[in-house]
Short mmCIF file of N, CA, C and O in Angstrom, two decimals:
data_model
loop_
_atom_site.label_atom_id
_atom_site.label_comp_id
_atom_site.label_asym_id
_atom_site.label_seq_id
_atom_site.Cartn_x
_atom_site.Cartn_y
_atom_site.Cartn_z
N MET A 983 0.85 -1.17 0.00
CA MET A 983 0.00 0.00 0.00
C MET A 983 0.89 1.23 0.00
O MET A 983 1.78 1.37 0.83
N ASN A 984 0.66 2.12 -0.92
CA ASN A 984 1.41 3.36 -1.00
C ASN A 984 0.53 4.50 -0.53
O ASN A 984 -0.41 4.88 -1.19
N ILE A 985 0.83 5.02 0.65
CA ILE A 985 0.10 6.15 1.19
C ILE A 985 1.07 7.31 1.32
O ILE A 985 2.15 7.15 1.89
N ILE A 986 0.70 8.43 0.79
CA ILE A 986 1.51 9.62 0.94
C ILE A 986 0.84 10.48 1.99
O ILE A 986 -0.30 10.90 1.83
N VAL A 987 1.53 10.71 3.08
CA VAL A 987 1.00 11.52 4.16
C VAL A 987 1.42 12.96 3.93
O VAL A 987 2.60 13.27 3.88
N LEU A 988 0.45 13.82 3.72
CA LEU A 988 0.73 15.22 3.48
C LEU A 988 0.52 16.01 4.77
O LEU A 988 -0.38 15.74 5.54
N THR A 989 1.35 16.99 4.99
CA THR A 989 1.17 17.87 6.13
C THR A 989 0.21 18.97 5.73
O THR A 989 0.42 19.66 4.74
N LEU A 990 -0.85 19.11 6.48
CA LEU A 990 -1.82 20.16 6.20
C LEU A 990 -1.33 21.47 6.78
O LEU A 990 -0.88 21.52 7.92
N PRO A 991 -1.41 22.54 6.01
CA PRO A 991 -0.88 23.81 6.48
C PRO A 991 -1.66 24.42 7.64
O PRO A 991 -1.13 25.18 8.41
N GLU A 992 -2.93 24.08 7.78
CA GLU A 992 -3.75 24.63 8.85
C GLU A 992 -4.38 23.50 9.63
O GLU A 992 -4.59 22.41 9.11
N ASP A 993 -4.73 23.76 10.86
CA ASP A 993 -5.35 22.75 11.68
C ASP A 993 -6.80 23.10 11.99
O ASP A 993 -7.34 22.75 13.02
N LYS A 994 -7.43 23.82 11.08
CA LYS A 994 -8.83 24.17 11.29
C LYS A 994 -9.71 23.09 10.65
O LYS A 994 -9.28 22.39 9.73
N PRO A 995 -10.92 22.93 11.13
CA PRO A 995 -11.81 21.91 10.58
C PRO A 995 -12.06 22.12 9.09
O PRO A 995 -12.07 23.24 8.58
N VAL A 996 -12.23 21.01 8.41
CA VAL A 996 -12.52 21.02 6.98
C VAL A 996 -13.88 20.37 6.80
O VAL A 996 -14.13 19.27 7.29
N LYS A 997 -14.76 21.05 6.12
CA LYS A 997 -16.10 20.51 5.88
C LYS A 997 -16.04 19.52 4.72
O LYS A 997 -15.52 19.83 3.66
N VAL A 998 -16.57 18.33 4.96
CA VAL A 998 -16.60 17.28 3.96
C VAL A 998 -18.03 16.78 3.84
O VAL A 998 -18.70 16.57 4.84
N THR A 999 -18.48 16.63 2.63
CA THR A 999 -19.82 16.10 2.40
C THR A 999 -19.70 14.71 1.81
O THR A 999 -18.96 14.52 0.84
N VAL A 1000 -20.38 13.75 2.40
CA VAL A 1000 -20.35 12.37 1.90
C VAL A 1000 -21.77 11.85 1.79
O VAL A 1000 -22.68 12.30 2.50
N GLU A 1001 -21.93 10.91 0.90
CA GLU A 1001 -23.20 10.18 0.80
C GLU A 1001 -22.98 8.80 1.36
O GLU A 1001 -22.06 8.10 0.94
N LEU A 1002 -23.80 8.44 2.33
CA LEU A 1002 -23.70 7.12 2.93
C LEU A 1002 -24.74 6.19 2.29
O LEU A 1002 -25.88 6.61 2.08
N PRO A 1003 -24.37 4.96 2.03
CA PRO A 1003 -25.40 4.00 1.61
C PRO A 1003 -26.45 3.92 2.73
O PRO A 1003 -26.14 4.08 3.91
N ALA A 1004 -27.67 3.67 2.35
CA ALA A 1004 -28.77 3.62 3.32
C ALA A 1004 -28.48 2.61 4.43
O ALA A 1004 -28.76 2.88 5.61
N SER A 1005 -27.88 1.49 4.08
CA SER A 1005 -27.59 0.47 5.09
C SER A 1005 -26.57 0.97 6.11
O SER A 1005 -26.68 0.67 7.30
N VAL A 1006 -25.58 1.74 5.67
CA VAL A 1006 -24.58 2.29 6.59
C VAL A 1006 -25.24 3.33 7.50
O VAL A 1006 -24.97 3.37 8.70
N HIS A 1007 -26.12 4.14 6.94
CA HIS A 1007 -26.82 5.13 7.76
C HIS A 1007 -27.69 4.45 8.81
O HIS A 1007 -27.72 4.86 9.97
N ARG A 1008 -28.39 3.39 8.41
CA ARG A 1008 -29.21 2.65 9.38
C ARG A 1008 -28.34 2.09 10.50
O ARG A 1008 -28.70 2.16 11.68
N ASP A 1009 -27.19 1.55 10.13
CA ASP A 1009 -26.27 1.01 11.14
C ASP A 1009 -25.74 2.12 12.05
O ASP A 1009 -25.57 1.92 13.25
N LEU A 1010 -25.46 3.28 11.48
CA LEU A 1010 -24.98 4.41 12.27
C LEU A 1010 -26.04 4.85 13.28
O LEU A 1010 -25.74 5.10 14.45
N VAL A 1011 -27.28 4.91 12.84
CA VAL A 1011 -28.39 5.26 13.73
C VAL A 1011 -28.54 4.21 14.83
O VAL A 1011 -28.68 4.54 16.01
N ALA A 1012 -28.46 2.94 14.45
CA ALA A 1012 -28.56 1.86 15.44
C ALA A 1012 -27.40 1.93 16.42
O ALA A 1012 -27.58 1.73 17.63
N TYR A 1013 -26.21 2.21 15.92
CA TYR A 1013 -25.03 2.35 16.78
C TYR A 1013 -25.24 3.47 17.79
O TYR A 1013 -24.94 3.32 18.98
N ALA A 1014 -25.76 4.59 17.32
CA ALA A 1014 -26.01 5.74 18.20
C ALA A 1014 -27.03 5.37 19.27
O ALA A 1014 -26.89 5.78 20.44
N GLU A 1015 -28.04 4.61 18.90
CA GLU A 1015 -29.06 4.20 19.88
C GLU A 1015 -28.44 3.30 20.95
O GLU A 1015 -28.70 3.48 22.15
N VAL A 1016 -27.62 2.35 20.53
CA VAL A 1016 -26.96 1.44 21.49
C VAL A 1016 -26.01 2.24 22.38
O VAL A 1016 -25.99 2.05 23.60
N LEU A 1017 -25.24 3.12 21.78
CA LEU A 1017 -24.31 3.95 22.54
C LEU A 1017 -25.05 4.79 23.58
O LEU A 1017 -24.64 4.89 24.73
N GLY A 1018 -26.17 5.35 23.17
CA GLY A 1018 -26.99 6.15 24.09
C GLY A 1018 -27.49 5.34 25.27
O GLY A 1018 -27.48 5.80 26.41
N ARG A 1019 -27.93 4.11 24.99
CA ARG A 1019 -28.40 3.23 26.07
C ARG A 1019 -27.24 2.85 26.99
O ARG A 1019 -27.39 2.83 28.21
N GLU A 1020 -26.08 2.54 26.41
CA GLU A 1020 -24.92 2.10 27.20
C GLU A 1020 -24.37 3.22 28.08
O GLU A 1020 -23.94 2.96 29.19
N THR A 1021 -24.36 4.43 27.57
CA THR A 1021 -23.77 5.55 28.31
C THR A 1021 -24.79 6.35 29.11
O THR A 1021 -24.41 7.15 29.96
N GLY A 1022 -26.07 6.15 28.80
CA GLY A 1022 -27.10 6.94 29.47
C GLY A 1022 -27.22 8.34 28.91
O GLY A 1022 -27.91 9.19 29.47
N GLN A 1023 -26.50 8.61 27.82
CA GLN A 1023 -26.55 9.92 27.18
C GLN A 1023 -26.99 9.74 25.72
O GLN A 1023 -26.22 9.28 24.89
N PRO A 1024 -28.22 10.10 25.41
CA PRO A 1024 -28.69 9.92 24.04
C PRO A 1024 -27.85 10.72 23.05
O PRO A 1024 -27.36 11.81 23.36
N VAL A 1025 -27.64 10.15 21.88
CA VAL A 1025 -26.90 10.82 20.81
C VAL A 1025 -27.94 11.49 19.93
O VAL A 1025 -28.72 10.83 19.25
N SER A 1026 -27.97 12.83 19.96
CA SER A 1026 -29.01 13.55 19.24
C SER A 1026 -28.81 13.50 17.72
O SER A 1026 -29.78 13.50 16.98
N ASP A 1027 -27.56 13.45 17.28
CA ASP A 1027 -27.28 13.42 15.84
C ASP A 1027 -26.22 12.36 15.57
O ASP A 1027 -25.03 12.59 15.81
N PRO A 1028 -26.63 11.20 15.07
CA PRO A 1028 -25.68 10.11 14.82
C PRO A 1028 -24.52 10.50 13.91
O PRO A 1028 -23.44 9.94 14.02
N VAL A 1029 -24.71 11.48 13.04
CA VAL A 1029 -23.65 11.91 12.13
C VAL A 1029 -22.45 12.43 12.91
O VAL A 1029 -21.31 12.30 12.47
N ARG A 1030 -22.68 12.94 14.10
CA ARG A 1030 -21.59 13.46 14.93
C ARG A 1030 -20.65 12.35 15.41
O ARG A 1030 -19.55 12.62 15.88
N LEU A 1031 -21.07 11.10 15.26
CA LEU A 1031 -20.21 9.97 15.64
C LEU A 1031 -19.16 9.66 14.58
O LEU A 1031 -18.18 8.98 14.87
N ILE A 1032 -19.35 10.16 13.37
CA ILE A 1032 -18.46 9.78 12.27
C ILE A 1032 -17.02 10.19 12.53
O ILE A 1032 -16.10 9.39 12.34
N VAL A 1033 -16.78 11.41 12.99
CA VAL A 1033 -15.40 11.87 13.23
C VAL A 1033 -14.70 11.01 14.28
O VAL A 1033 -13.61 10.50 14.03
N PRO A 1034 -15.30 10.80 15.47
CA PRO A 1034 -14.58 9.96 16.44
C PRO A 1034 -14.40 8.52 15.95
O PRO A 1034 -13.40 7.88 16.28
N MET A 1035 -15.34 8.03 15.16
CA MET A 1035 -15.21 6.68 14.62
C MET A 1035 -14.04 6.61 13.63
O MET A 1035 -13.24 5.65 13.66
N LEU A 1036 -13.91 7.61 12.78
CA LEU A 1036 -12.79 7.65 11.84
C LEU A 1036 -11.46 7.81 12.57
O LEU A 1036 -10.47 7.16 12.22
N GLU A 1037 -11.44 8.68 13.58
CA GLU A 1037 -10.22 8.85 14.36
C GLU A 1037 -9.79 7.53 15.00
O GLU A 1037 -8.63 7.16 14.95
N ARG A 1038 -10.74 6.84 15.58
CA ARG A 1038 -10.45 5.56 16.23
C ARG A 1038 -9.97 4.53 15.21
O ARG A 1038 -9.01 3.80 15.45
N PHE A 1039 -10.64 4.48 14.06
CA PHE A 1039 -10.26 3.54 13.01
C PHE A 1039 -8.82 3.77 12.57
O PHE A 1039 -8.01 2.85 12.50
N MET A 1040 -8.48 5.03 12.29
CA MET A 1040 -7.12 5.32 11.82
C MET A 1040 -6.09 5.10 12.92
O MET A 1040 -4.97 4.66 12.66
N ALA A 1041 -6.46 5.40 14.17
CA ALA A 1041 -5.53 5.22 15.29
C ALA A 1041 -5.22 3.75 15.54
O ALA A 1041 -4.16 3.42 16.06
N THR A 1042 -6.13 2.86 15.18
CA THR A 1042 -5.93 1.44 15.47
C THR A 1042 -5.59 0.62 14.24
O THR A 1042 -5.40 -0.59 14.34
N ASP A 1043 -5.47 1.25 13.06
CA ASP A 1043 -5.13 0.54 11.84
C ASP A 1043 -3.62 0.35 11.77
O ASP A 1043 -2.87 1.30 11.57
N ARG A 1044 -3.16 -0.87 11.97
CA ARG A 1044 -1.72 -1.13 12.03
C ARG A 1044 -1.03 -0.85 10.70
O ARG A 1044 0.10 -0.36 10.68
N GLY A 1045 -1.67 -1.18 9.60
CA GLY A 1045 -1.07 -0.92 8.29
C GLY A 1045 -0.86 0.56 8.05
O GLY A 1045 0.18 0.99 7.55
N PHE A 1046 -1.85 1.35 8.44
CA PHE A 1046 -1.74 2.80 8.30
C PHE A 1046 -0.64 3.35 9.19
O PHE A 1046 0.18 4.17 8.77
N ALA A 1047 -0.58 2.87 10.45
CA ALA A 1047 0.44 3.34 11.38
C ALA A 1047 1.83 3.02 10.85
O ALA A 1047 2.74 3.86 10.91
N LYS A 1048 2.01 1.83 10.32
CA LYS A 1048 3.31 1.43 9.77
C LYS A 1048 3.69 2.31 8.58
O LYS A 1048 4.82 2.79 8.49
N ALA A 1049 2.74 2.54 7.68
CA ALA A 1049 3.00 3.38 6.52
C ALA A 1049 3.31 4.81 6.94
O ALA A 1049 4.18 5.47 6.37
N ARG A 1050 2.61 5.29 7.93
CA ARG A 1050 2.83 6.66 8.40
C ARG A 1050 4.22 6.81 9.02
O ARG A 1050 4.91 7.79 8.79
N ARG A 1051 4.62 5.81 9.84
CA ARG A 1051 5.96 5.85 10.43
C ARG A 1051 7.03 5.80 9.34
O ARG A 1051 8.03 6.53 9.41
N ALA A 1052 6.83 4.96 8.34
CA ALA A 1052 7.80 4.85 7.24
C ALA A 1052 7.90 6.17 6.48
O ALA A 1052 9.00 6.61 6.13
N ALA A 1053 6.77 6.81 6.23
CA ALA A 1053 6.77 8.09 5.52
C ALA A 1053 7.49 9.15 6.35
O ALA A 1053 8.25 9.95 5.81
N GLN A 1054 7.25 9.16 7.65
CA GLN A 1054 7.90 10.12 8.54
C GLN A 1054 9.40 9.88 8.56
O GLN A 1054 10.18 10.83 8.50
N SER A 1055 9.82 8.63 8.63
CA SER A 1055 11.24 8.30 8.63
C SER A 1055 11.90 8.75 7.33
O SER A 1055 13.00 9.29 7.34
N HIS A 1056 11.20 8.55 6.23
CA HIS A 1056 11.70 8.97 4.93
C HIS A 1056 11.87 10.48 4.87
O HIS A 1056 12.89 11.00 4.39
N ARG A 1057 10.87 11.21 5.38
CA ARG A 1057 10.96 12.68 5.39
C ARG A 1057 12.07 13.15 6.31
O ARG A 1057 12.79 14.08 5.99
N ASP A 1058 12.22 12.51 7.46
CA ASP A 1058 13.26 12.90 8.42
C ASP A 1058 14.66 12.65 7.85
O ASP A 1058 15.60 13.37 8.20
N ALA A 1059 14.80 11.65 7.01
CA ALA A 1059 16.10 11.31 6.43
C ALA A 1059 16.52 12.28 5.35
O ALA A 1059 17.68 12.36 4.99
N HIS A 1060 15.57 13.03 4.82
CA HIS A 1060 15.90 13.95 3.72
C HIS A 1060 15.83 15.37 4.14
O HIS A 1060 15.48 16.05 4.79
#
């Protein structure tokens, strides 16, 4: 896998618009309902779960972490 990690010049939020398949949206809503029951805090907008879910996914993806470290090492060497 060839991933090029680019440094973003700013750290401000970037608005992204995506279309989710209906089945993914249903699962997201169901996930929010379960999370609300488990934590005792209802999730008013399931879409707000997408960012923390993506952050968690990328933080725990070993292939991505390895590629990111390799890219950083390459940049540091030059």
